[in-house]
Tab-separated table of N, CA, C and O in Angstrom:
chain	number	residue	atom	x	y	z
A	20	MET	N	0.894	-1.044	0.074
A	20	MET	CA	0.040	0.070	0.035
A	20	MET	C	0.883	1.357	-0.042
A	20	MET	O	1.762	1.373	0.868
A	21	ALA	N	0.668	2.194	-0.982
A	21	ALA	CA	1.484	3.390	-1.105
A	21	ALA	C	0.896	4.435	-0.171
A	21	ALA	O	-0.154	4.585	-0.123
A	22	VAL	N	1.762	5.228	0.292
A	22	VAL	CA	1.392	6.261	1.138
A	22	VAL	C	1.471	7.658	0.330
A	22	VAL	O	2.475	7.894	-0.161
A	23	GLU	N	0.358	8.276	0.283
A	23	GLU	CA	0.357	9.500	-0.546
A	23	GLU	C	0.732	10.715	0.343
A	23	GLU	O	0.223	10.833	1.370
A	24	THR	N	1.636	11.530	-0.245
A	24	THR	CA	1.998	12.674	0.524
A	24	THR	C	1.341	13.882	-0.008
A	24	THR	O	1.286	14.123	-1.269
A	25	VAL	N	0.619	14.706	0.862
A	25	VAL	CA	-0.177	15.902	0.367
A	25	VAL	C	0.723	17.016	0.904
A	25	VAL	O	1.012	17.214	2.052
A	26	GLU	N	1.103	17.950	-0.074
A	26	GLU	CA	1.828	19.148	0.386
A	26	GLU	C	0.919	20.250	0.712
A	26	GLU	O	-0.129	20.446	0.068
A	27	THR	N	1.186	20.914	1.847
A	27	THR	CA	0.342	22.036	2.313
A	27	THR	C	0.740	23.195	1.672
A	27	THR	O	1.993	23.446	1.141
A	28	PRO	N	-0.122	24.248	1.628
A	28	PRO	CA	0.440	25.590	1.044
A	28	PRO	C	1.587	26.150	1.763
A	28	PRO	O	2.438	26.730	0.992
A	29	SER	N	1.777	25.958	2.991
A	29	SER	CA	3.022	26.467	3.692
A	29	SER	C	4.304	25.775	3.101
A	29	SER	O	5.296	26.464	2.987
A	30	SER	N	4.119	24.497	2.810
A	30	SER	CA	5.327	23.752	2.327
A	30	SER	C	5.653	24.170	0.916
A	30	SER	O	6.830	24.212	0.489
A	31	ILE	N	4.608	24.468	0.169
A	31	ILE	CA	4.834	24.828	-1.184
A	31	ILE	C	5.463	26.281	-1.283
A	31	ILE	O	6.243	26.526	-1.942
A	32	ARG	N	4.924	27.142	-0.341
A	32	ARG	CA	5.507	28.546	-0.150
A	32	ARG	C	7.036	28.442	0.268
A	32	ARG	O	7.793	29.132	-0.237
A	33	THR	N	7.442	27.564	1.084
A	33	THR	CA	8.744	27.366	1.493
A	33	THR	C	9.688	26.988	0.420
A	33	THR	O	10.656	27.574	0.197
A	34	LYS	N	9.154	26.064	-0.421
A	34	LYS	CA	9.852	25.578	-1.610
A	34	LYS	C	10.054	26.595	-2.608
A	34	LYS	O	11.058	26.800	-3.199
A	35	LEU	N	8.917	27.376	-2.907
A	35	LEU	CA	9.042	28.483	-3.834
A	35	LEU	C	9.884	29.579	-3.412
A	35	LEU	O	10.765	30.103	-4.203
A	36	MET	N	9.890	29.987	-2.130
A	36	MET	CA	10.835	30.945	-1.525
A	36	MET	C	12.266	30.536	-1.711
A	36	MET	O	13.215	31.417	-2.062
A	37	ALA	N	12.619	29.301	-1.402
A	37	ALA	CA	13.964	28.689	-1.591
A	37	ALA	C	14.449	28.858	-3.073
A	37	ALA	O	15.523	29.207	-3.340
A	38	PHE	N	13.473	28.490	-3.960
A	38	PHE	CA	13.799	28.499	-5.422
A	38	PHE	C	13.986	29.939	-5.843
A	38	PHE	O	14.950	30.241	-6.463
A	39	LEU	N	13.140	30.956	-5.479
A	39	LEU	CA	13.333	32.251	-5.835
A	39	LEU	C	14.609	32.924	-5.195
A	39	LEU	O	15.288	33.592	-5.928
A	40	GLY	N	15.042	32.368	-4.098
A	40	GLY	CA	16.309	32.853	-3.490
A	40	GLY	C	17.414	32.460	-4.230
A	40	GLY	O	18.327	33.220	-4.587
A	41	GLN	N	17.415	31.216	-4.846
A	41	GLN	CA	18.363	30.706	-5.668
A	41	GLN	C	18.451	31.418	-6.961
A	41	GLN	O	19.529	31.742	-7.511
A	42	VAL	N	17.291	31.706	-7.581
A	42	VAL	CA	17.270	32.414	-8.856
A	42	VAL	C	17.872	33.798	-8.685
A	42	VAL	O	18.612	34.220	-9.493
A	43	ILE	N	17.503	34.594	-7.625
A	43	ILE	CA	18.123	35.806	-7.391
A	43	ILE	C	19.624	35.742	-7.249
A	43	ILE	O	20.294	36.618	-7.717
A	44	GLY	N	20.041	34.877	-6.495
A	44	GLY	CA	21.506	34.598	-6.251
A	44	GLY	C	22.204	34.459	-7.669
A	44	GLY	O	23.275	34.926	-7.829
A	45	GLU	N	21.567	33.593	-8.453
A	45	GLU	CA	22.244	33.312	-9.808
A	45	GLU	C	22.266	34.608	-10.695
A	45	GLU	O	23.173	34.811	-11.281
A	46	LEU	N	21.220	35.314	-10.661
A	46	LEU	CA	21.134	36.624	-11.320
A	46	LEU	C	22.218	37.561	-10.857
A	46	LEU	O	22.861	38.192	-11.688
A	47	GLY	N	22.423	37.669	-9.536
A	47	GLY	CA	23.414	38.435	-9.024
A	47	GLY	C	24.898	38.099	-9.548
A	47	GLY	O	25.689	38.893	-9.829
A	48	ALA	N	25.093	36.683	-9.535
A	48	ALA	CA	26.291	36.275	-10.053
A	48	ALA	C	26.548	36.600	-11.541
A	48	ALA	O	27.534	36.961	-12.005
A	49	THR	N	25.455	36.499	-12.296
A	49	THR	CA	25.528	36.839	-13.769
A	49	THR	C	25.930	38.274	-14.004
A	49	THR	O	26.830	38.670	-14.742
A	50	VAL	N	25.232	39.157	-13.243
A	50	VAL	CA	25.605	40.551	-13.273
A	50	VAL	C	27.029	40.765	-12.865
A	50	VAL	O	27.733	41.650	-13.493
A	51	ASN	N	27.419	40.234	-11.846
A	51	ASN	CA	28.904	40.553	-11.302
A	51	ASN	C	29.941	39.907	-12.411
A	51	ASN	O	30.888	40.567	-12.504
A	52	ALA	N	29.564	38.993	-13.001
A	52	ALA	CA	30.493	38.500	-14.111
A	52	ALA	C	30.743	39.486	-15.141
A	52	ALA	O	31.859	39.867	-15.630
A	53	GLY	N	29.629	40.171	-15.535
A	53	GLY	CA	29.744	41.193	-16.505
A	53	GLY	C	30.572	42.443	-15.989
A	53	GLY	O	31.389	42.969	-16.737
A	54	LEU	N	30.337	42.740	-14.750
A	54	LEU	CA	31.159	43.789	-14.117
A	54	LEU	C	32.631	43.489	-14.074
A	54	LEU	O	33.526	44.349	-14.190
A	55	ILE	N	32.846	42.210	-13.902
A	55	ILE	CA	34.278	41.796	-13.775
A	55	ILE	C	34.908	41.814	-15.133
A	55	ILE	O	36.213	42.327	-15.215
A	56	VAL	N	34.321	41.510	-16.161
A	56	VAL	CA	34.813	41.665	-17.518
A	56	VAL	C	35.020	43.078	-17.915
A	56	VAL	O	36.142	43.514	-18.441
A	57	ALA	N	34.122	43.950	-17.509
A	57	ALA	CA	34.224	45.388	-17.807
A	57	ALA	C	35.434	45.996	-16.982
A	57	ALA	O	36.241	46.718	-17.703
A	58	GLY	N	35.497	45.623	-15.671
A	58	GLY	CA	36.726	46.120	-14.962
A	58	GLY	C	38.076	45.559	-15.632
A	58	GLY	O	39.000	46.408	-15.589
A	59	ASP	N	38.015	44.315	-16.146
A	59	ASP	CA	39.316	43.895	-16.593
A	59	ASP	C	39.588	44.575	-17.978
A	59	ASP	O	40.771	45.046	-18.233
A	60	ARG	N	38.558	44.852	-18.749
A	60	ARG	CA	38.797	45.496	-20.108
A	60	ARG	C	39.273	46.913	-19.845
A	60	ARG	O	40.025	47.494	-20.688
A	61	LEU	N	38.880	47.627	-18.803
A	61	LEU	CA	39.172	48.987	-18.511
A	61	LEU	C	40.486	49.149	-17.861
A	61	LEU	O	40.947	50.094	-17.608
A	62	GLY	N	41.048	48.009	-17.560
A	62	GLY	CA	42.405	48.018	-16.770
A	62	GLY	C	42.278	48.407	-15.343
A	62	GLY	O	43.297	48.638	-14.722
A	63	LEU	N	41.186	48.225	-14.705
A	63	LEU	CA	41.047	48.670	-13.334
A	63	LEU	C	41.763	47.709	-12.417
A	63	LEU	O	42.393	48.243	-11.480
A	64	TYR	N	41.739	46.427	-12.609
A	64	TYR	CA	42.398	45.483	-11.753
A	64	TYR	C	43.932	45.588	-11.841
A	64	TYR	O	44.629	45.570	-10.841
A	65	ARG	N	44.505	45.911	-12.993
A	65	ARG	CA	45.946	46.114	-13.082
A	65	ARG	C	46.340	47.379	-12.404
A	65	ARG	O	47.360	47.391	-11.893
A	66	ALA	N	45.527	48.407	-12.581
A	66	ALA	CA	45.883	49.647	-11.907
A	66	ALA	C	45.768	49.632	-10.482
A	66	ALA	O	46.462	50.265	-9.700
A	67	MET	N	44.895	48.729	-9.874
A	67	MET	CA	44.731	48.507	-8.400
A	67	MET	C	45.684	47.554	-7.838
A	67	MET	O	45.936	47.562	-6.616
A	68	ALA	N	46.410	46.712	-8.607
A	68	ALA	CA	47.260	45.737	-8.191
A	68	ALA	C	48.475	46.426	-7.494
A	68	ALA	O	49.086	47.366	-8.030
A	69	ASN	N	48.712	46.048	-6.272
A	69	ASN	CA	49.842	46.543	-5.478
A	69	ASN	C	49.704	48.097	-5.165
A	69	ASN	O	50.760	48.824	-4.919
A	70	ALA	N	48.561	48.764	-5.453
A	70	ALA	CA	48.433	50.166	-5.132
A	70	ALA	C	48.046	50.553	-3.763
A	70	ALA	O	48.140	51.625	-3.405
A	71	GLY	N	47.634	49.388	-3.109
A	71	GLY	CA	47.061	49.814	-1.804
A	71	GLY	C	45.682	50.429	-1.818
A	71	GLY	O	45.108	50.393	-2.840
A	72	PRO	N	45.330	51.101	-0.789
A	72	PRO	CA	44.062	51.835	-0.693
A	72	PRO	C	44.141	52.904	-1.902
A	72	PRO	O	45.107	53.583	-1.978
A	73	ILE	N	43.041	52.936	-2.633
A	73	ILE	CA	43.129	53.975	-3.735
A	73	ILE	C	41.675	54.530	-3.941
A	73	ILE	O	40.646	53.872	-3.801
A	74	THR	N	41.610	55.921	-4.139
A	74	THR	CA	40.352	56.445	-4.499
A	74	THR	C	39.866	56.354	-5.878
A	74	THR	O	40.710	56.036	-6.805
A	75	SER	N	38.593	56.491	-6.177
A	75	SER	CA	38.190	56.565	-7.494
A	75	SER	C	38.868	57.577	-8.362
A	75	SER	O	39.043	57.237	-9.556
A	76	ALA	N	39.187	58.709	-7.864
A	76	ALA	CA	39.926	59.740	-8.613
A	76	ALA	C	41.243	59.251	-9.017
A	76	ALA	O	41.689	59.443	-10.073
A	77	GLU	N	41.845	58.649	-8.030
A	77	GLU	CA	43.286	58.054	-8.213
A	77	GLU	C	43.185	57.005	-9.343
A	77	GLU	O	44.051	56.795	-10.207
A	78	LEU	N	42.127	56.156	-9.221
A	78	LEU	CA	42.039	55.011	-10.040
A	78	LEU	C	41.841	55.541	-11.461
A	78	LEU	O	42.475	55.041	-12.554
A	79	ALA	N	41.037	56.675	-11.674
A	79	ALA	CA	40.598	57.236	-12.999
A	79	ALA	C	41.943	57.861	-13.509
A	79	ALA	O	42.150	57.652	-14.765
A	80	ALA	N	42.765	58.479	-12.733
A	80	ALA	CA	44.021	59.079	-13.223
A	80	ALA	C	44.905	57.925	-13.732
A	80	ALA	O	45.724	58.075	-14.678
A	81	LYS	N	45.034	56.791	-13.133
A	81	LYS	CA	45.918	55.713	-13.426
A	81	LYS	C	45.458	55.110	-14.782
A	81	LYS	O	46.252	54.664	-15.568
A	82	THR	N	44.041	54.950	-14.961
A	82	THR	CA	43.578	54.251	-16.157
A	82	THR	C	43.314	55.158	-17.366
A	82	THR	O	43.423	54.572	-18.509
A	83	GLY	N	42.988	56.438	-17.052
A	83	GLY	CA	42.814	57.335	-18.208
A	83	GLY	C	41.534	57.003	-18.966
A	83	GLY	O	40.898	56.058	-18.693
A	84	PRO	N	41.184	57.820	-19.869
A	84	PRO	CA	39.982	57.743	-20.689
A	84	PRO	C	40.138	56.456	-21.660
A	84	PRO	O	41.254	56.277	-22.160
A	85	ARG	N	39.082	55.757	-21.848
A	85	ARG	CA	39.185	54.493	-22.680
A	85	ARG	C	37.795	54.564	-23.488
A	85	ARG	O	37.082	53.504	-23.371
A	86	SER	N	37.675	55.403	-24.337
A	86	SER	CA	36.412	55.592	-25.194
A	86	SER	C	36.377	54.336	-26.141
A	86	SER	O	35.252	54.098	-26.578
A	87	ASP	N	37.379	53.715	-26.426
A	87	ASP	CA	37.433	52.666	-27.499
A	87	ASP	C	36.992	51.328	-26.894
A	87	ASP	O	36.717	50.356	-27.646
A	88	THR	N	36.969	51.189	-25.647
A	88	THR	CA	36.787	49.793	-24.947
A	88	THR	C	35.465	49.264	-25.277
A	88	THR	O	35.366	48.110	-25.506
A	89	PHE	N	34.450	50.128	-25.136
A	89	PHE	CA	33.160	49.586	-25.215
A	89	PHE	C	32.326	50.351	-26.419
A	89	PHE	O	31.128	50.801	-26.327
A	90	ALA	N	33.112	50.584	-27.530
A	90	ALA	CA	32.480	51.217	-28.520
A	90	ALA	C	31.374	50.445	-29.173
A	90	ALA	O	31.364	49.184	-29.340
A	91	SER	N	30.361	51.066	-29.637
A	91	SER	CA	29.239	50.462	-30.348
A	91	SER	C	29.464	50.290	-31.764
A	91	SER	O	30.211	50.979	-32.338
A	92	GLY	N	28.680	49.246	-32.228
A	92	GLY	CA	28.937	49.052	-33.707
A	92	GLY	C	29.530	47.776	-33.958
A	92	GLY	O	29.856	47.004	-34.683
């Protein structure tokens, strides 16, 4: 004789919230991957290497303008 399991609305809600939490975490990781690629292309990580604490103005001065990096077309 098989035992049938009935899910309650609260157990379904718990599973749904866990799933949505995972989805949001994965979306955040996807966005961060794009930011890492952009930072690498702009030379931000090379400029910060061994620089110690650095302000955004100092970082901008080290990297200079890069209008060609993300050119459209």
